[in-house]
XYZ file of N, CA, C and O in Angstrom:
292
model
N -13.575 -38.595 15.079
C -14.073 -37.655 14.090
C -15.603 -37.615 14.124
O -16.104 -38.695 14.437
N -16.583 -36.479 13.839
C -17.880 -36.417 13.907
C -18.163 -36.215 12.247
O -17.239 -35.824 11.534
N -19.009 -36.399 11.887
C -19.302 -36.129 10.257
C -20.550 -35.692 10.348
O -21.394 -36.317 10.991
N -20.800 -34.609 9.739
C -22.519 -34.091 9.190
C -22.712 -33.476 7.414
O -21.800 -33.604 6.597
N -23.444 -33.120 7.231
C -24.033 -32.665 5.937
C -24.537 -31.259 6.734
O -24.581 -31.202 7.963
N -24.877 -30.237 5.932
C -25.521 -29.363 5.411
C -26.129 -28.760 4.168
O -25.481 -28.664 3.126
N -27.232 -28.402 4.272
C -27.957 -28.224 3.003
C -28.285 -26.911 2.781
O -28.788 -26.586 1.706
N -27.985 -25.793 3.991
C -27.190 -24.012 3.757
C -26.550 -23.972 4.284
O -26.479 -24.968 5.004
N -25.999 -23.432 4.403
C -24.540 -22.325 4.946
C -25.058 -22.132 6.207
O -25.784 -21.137 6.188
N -25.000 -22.700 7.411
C -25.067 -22.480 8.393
C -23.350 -22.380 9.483
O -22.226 -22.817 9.238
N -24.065 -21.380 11.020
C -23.091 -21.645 11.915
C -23.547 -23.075 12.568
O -24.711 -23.467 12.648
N -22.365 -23.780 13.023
C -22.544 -24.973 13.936
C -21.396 -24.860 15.359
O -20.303 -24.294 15.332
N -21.933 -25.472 16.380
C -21.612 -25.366 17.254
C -21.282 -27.089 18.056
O -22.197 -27.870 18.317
N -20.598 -27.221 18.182
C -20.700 -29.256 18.490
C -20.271 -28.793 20.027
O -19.539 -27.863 20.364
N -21.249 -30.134 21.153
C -20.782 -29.940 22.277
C -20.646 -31.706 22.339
O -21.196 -32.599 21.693
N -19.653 -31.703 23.428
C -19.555 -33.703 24.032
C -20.336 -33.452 25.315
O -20.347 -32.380 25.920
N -21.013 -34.602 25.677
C -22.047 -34.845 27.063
C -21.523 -36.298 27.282
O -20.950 -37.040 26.485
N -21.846 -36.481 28.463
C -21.866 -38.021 28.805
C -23.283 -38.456 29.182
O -24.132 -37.652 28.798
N -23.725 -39.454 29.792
C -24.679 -39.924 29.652
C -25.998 -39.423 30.437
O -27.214 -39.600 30.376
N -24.737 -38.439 31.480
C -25.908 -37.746 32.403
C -26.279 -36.298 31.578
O -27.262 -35.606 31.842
N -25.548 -36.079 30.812
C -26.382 -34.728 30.047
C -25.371 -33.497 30.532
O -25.590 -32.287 30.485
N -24.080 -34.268 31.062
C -23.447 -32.793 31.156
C -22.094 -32.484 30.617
O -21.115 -33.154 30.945
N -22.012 -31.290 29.642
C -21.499 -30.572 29.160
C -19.962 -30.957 29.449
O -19.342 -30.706 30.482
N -19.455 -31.671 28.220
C -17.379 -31.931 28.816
C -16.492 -31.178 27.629
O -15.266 -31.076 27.614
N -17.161 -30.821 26.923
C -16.390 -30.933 25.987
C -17.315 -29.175 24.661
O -17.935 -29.276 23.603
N -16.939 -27.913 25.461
C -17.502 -27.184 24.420
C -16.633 -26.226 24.667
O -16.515 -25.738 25.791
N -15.950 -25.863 23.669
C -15.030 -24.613 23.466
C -15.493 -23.602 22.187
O -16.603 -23.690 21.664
N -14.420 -22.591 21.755
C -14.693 -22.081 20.408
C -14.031 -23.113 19.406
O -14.507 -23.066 18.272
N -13.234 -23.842 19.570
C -12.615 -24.984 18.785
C -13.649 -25.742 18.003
O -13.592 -26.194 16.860
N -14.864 -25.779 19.137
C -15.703 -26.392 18.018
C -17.282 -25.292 17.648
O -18.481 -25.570 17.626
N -16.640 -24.214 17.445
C -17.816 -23.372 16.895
C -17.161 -23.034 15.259
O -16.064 -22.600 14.907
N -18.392 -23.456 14.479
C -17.872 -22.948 12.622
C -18.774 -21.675 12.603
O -19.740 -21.734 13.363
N -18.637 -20.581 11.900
C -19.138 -19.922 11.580
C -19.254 -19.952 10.287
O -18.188 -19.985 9.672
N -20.606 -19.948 9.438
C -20.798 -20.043 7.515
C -19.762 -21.326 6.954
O -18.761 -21.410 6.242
N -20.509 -22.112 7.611
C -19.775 -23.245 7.191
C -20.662 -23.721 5.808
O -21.890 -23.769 5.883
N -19.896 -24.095 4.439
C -20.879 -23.959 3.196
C -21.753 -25.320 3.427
O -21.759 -26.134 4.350
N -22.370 -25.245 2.405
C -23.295 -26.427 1.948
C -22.429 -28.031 1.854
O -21.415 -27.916 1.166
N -22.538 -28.778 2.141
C -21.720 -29.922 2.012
C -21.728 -30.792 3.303
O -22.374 -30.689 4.346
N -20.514 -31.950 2.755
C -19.956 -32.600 3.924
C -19.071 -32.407 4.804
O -17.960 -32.280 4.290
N -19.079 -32.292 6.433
C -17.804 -31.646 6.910
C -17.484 -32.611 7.548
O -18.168 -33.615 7.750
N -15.999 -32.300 8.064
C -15.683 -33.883 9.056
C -14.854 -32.998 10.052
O -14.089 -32.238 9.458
N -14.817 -32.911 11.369
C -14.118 -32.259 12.308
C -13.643 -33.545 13.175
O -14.351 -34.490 13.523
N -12.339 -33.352 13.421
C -11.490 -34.219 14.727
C -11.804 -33.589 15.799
O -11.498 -32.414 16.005
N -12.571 -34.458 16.737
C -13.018 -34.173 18.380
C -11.947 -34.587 19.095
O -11.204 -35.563 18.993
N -12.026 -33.289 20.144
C -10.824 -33.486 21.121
C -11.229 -34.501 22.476
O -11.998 -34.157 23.373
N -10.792 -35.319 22.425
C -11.275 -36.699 23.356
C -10.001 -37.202 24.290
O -10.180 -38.150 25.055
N -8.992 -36.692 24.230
C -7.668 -36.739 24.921
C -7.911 -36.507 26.382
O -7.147 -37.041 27.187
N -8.920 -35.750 26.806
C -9.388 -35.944 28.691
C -10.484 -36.281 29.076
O -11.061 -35.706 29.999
N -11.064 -37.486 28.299
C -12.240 -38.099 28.594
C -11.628 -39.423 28.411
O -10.934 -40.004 27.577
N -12.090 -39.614 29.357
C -12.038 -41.548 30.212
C -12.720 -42.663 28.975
O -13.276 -42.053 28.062
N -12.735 -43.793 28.881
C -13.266 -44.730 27.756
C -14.683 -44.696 27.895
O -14.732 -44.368 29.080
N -15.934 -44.804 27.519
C -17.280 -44.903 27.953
C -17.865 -44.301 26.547
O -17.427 -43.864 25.482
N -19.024 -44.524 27.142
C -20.741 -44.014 26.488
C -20.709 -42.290 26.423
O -20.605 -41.598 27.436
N -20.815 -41.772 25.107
C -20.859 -40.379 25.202
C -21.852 -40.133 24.039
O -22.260 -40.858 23.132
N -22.170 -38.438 24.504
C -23.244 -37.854 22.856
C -22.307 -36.562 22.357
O -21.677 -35.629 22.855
N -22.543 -36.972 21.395
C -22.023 -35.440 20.220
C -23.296 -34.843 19.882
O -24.199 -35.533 19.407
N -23.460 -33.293 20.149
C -24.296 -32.453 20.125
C -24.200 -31.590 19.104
O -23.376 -30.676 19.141
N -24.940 -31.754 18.180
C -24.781 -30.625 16.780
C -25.439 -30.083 16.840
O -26.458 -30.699 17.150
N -25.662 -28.601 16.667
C -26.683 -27.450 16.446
C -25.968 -26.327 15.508
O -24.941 -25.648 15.529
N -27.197 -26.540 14.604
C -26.737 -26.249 13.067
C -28.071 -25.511 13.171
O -29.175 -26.054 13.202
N -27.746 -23.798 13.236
C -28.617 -22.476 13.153
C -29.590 -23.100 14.100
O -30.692 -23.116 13.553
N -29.632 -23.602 15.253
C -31.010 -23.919 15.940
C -31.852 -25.880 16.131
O -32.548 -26.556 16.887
N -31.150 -25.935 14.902
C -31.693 -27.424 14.583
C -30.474 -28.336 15.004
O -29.310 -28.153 14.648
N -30.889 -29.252 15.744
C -30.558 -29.929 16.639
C -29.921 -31.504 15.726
O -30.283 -31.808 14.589
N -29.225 -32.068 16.326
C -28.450 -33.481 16.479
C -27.689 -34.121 17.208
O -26.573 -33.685 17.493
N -28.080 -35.112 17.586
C -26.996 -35.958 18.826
C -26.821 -37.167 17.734
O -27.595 -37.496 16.835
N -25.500 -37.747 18.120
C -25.429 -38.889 17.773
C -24.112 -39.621 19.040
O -23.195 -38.990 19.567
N -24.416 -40.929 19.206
C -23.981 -41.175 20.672
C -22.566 -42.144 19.881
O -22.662 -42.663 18.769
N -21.346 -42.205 20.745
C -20.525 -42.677 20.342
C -19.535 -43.374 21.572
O -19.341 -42.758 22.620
N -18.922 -44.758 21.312
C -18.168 -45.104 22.226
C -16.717 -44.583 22.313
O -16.315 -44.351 21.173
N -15.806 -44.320 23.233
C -14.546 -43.885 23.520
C -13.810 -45.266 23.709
O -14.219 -45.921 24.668
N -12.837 -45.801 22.991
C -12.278 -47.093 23.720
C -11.039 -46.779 22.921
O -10.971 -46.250 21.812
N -9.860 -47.304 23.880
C -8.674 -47.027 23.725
C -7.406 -48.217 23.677
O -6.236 -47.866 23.519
């Protein structure tokens, strides 16, 4: 699961990377459009990624967030 806050109503877009910076994990599944003010919690699809070192990529209207997370099974 990824968790963020918002403080407007923004679109967000979440992508998964691995450590080299490339792109595994971005569909429309994880695009919100006017998502309200608050706390959200979305389940990441991680079912074809191997155990390891990864980043979750948030971009919320432009403004940016990674936060890095382990896969272990």
């Amino acid at each position: 699961y990824i968790e963020y806050a918002l403080y407007k109503t923004s679109d967000v877009q979440i992508h998964i990377t691995n450590q080299s910076g490339q792109k595994l994990v971005s569909h429309s599944n994880l695009k919100f459009q006017n998502e309200p003010i608050g706390k959200h919690t979305h389940l990441l699809p991680t079912a074809n990624l191997a155990n390891g070192i990864y980043f979750c990529l948030i971009d919320m209207n432009g403004k940016k967030s990674t936060k890095k997370f382990a896969l272990c099974r």
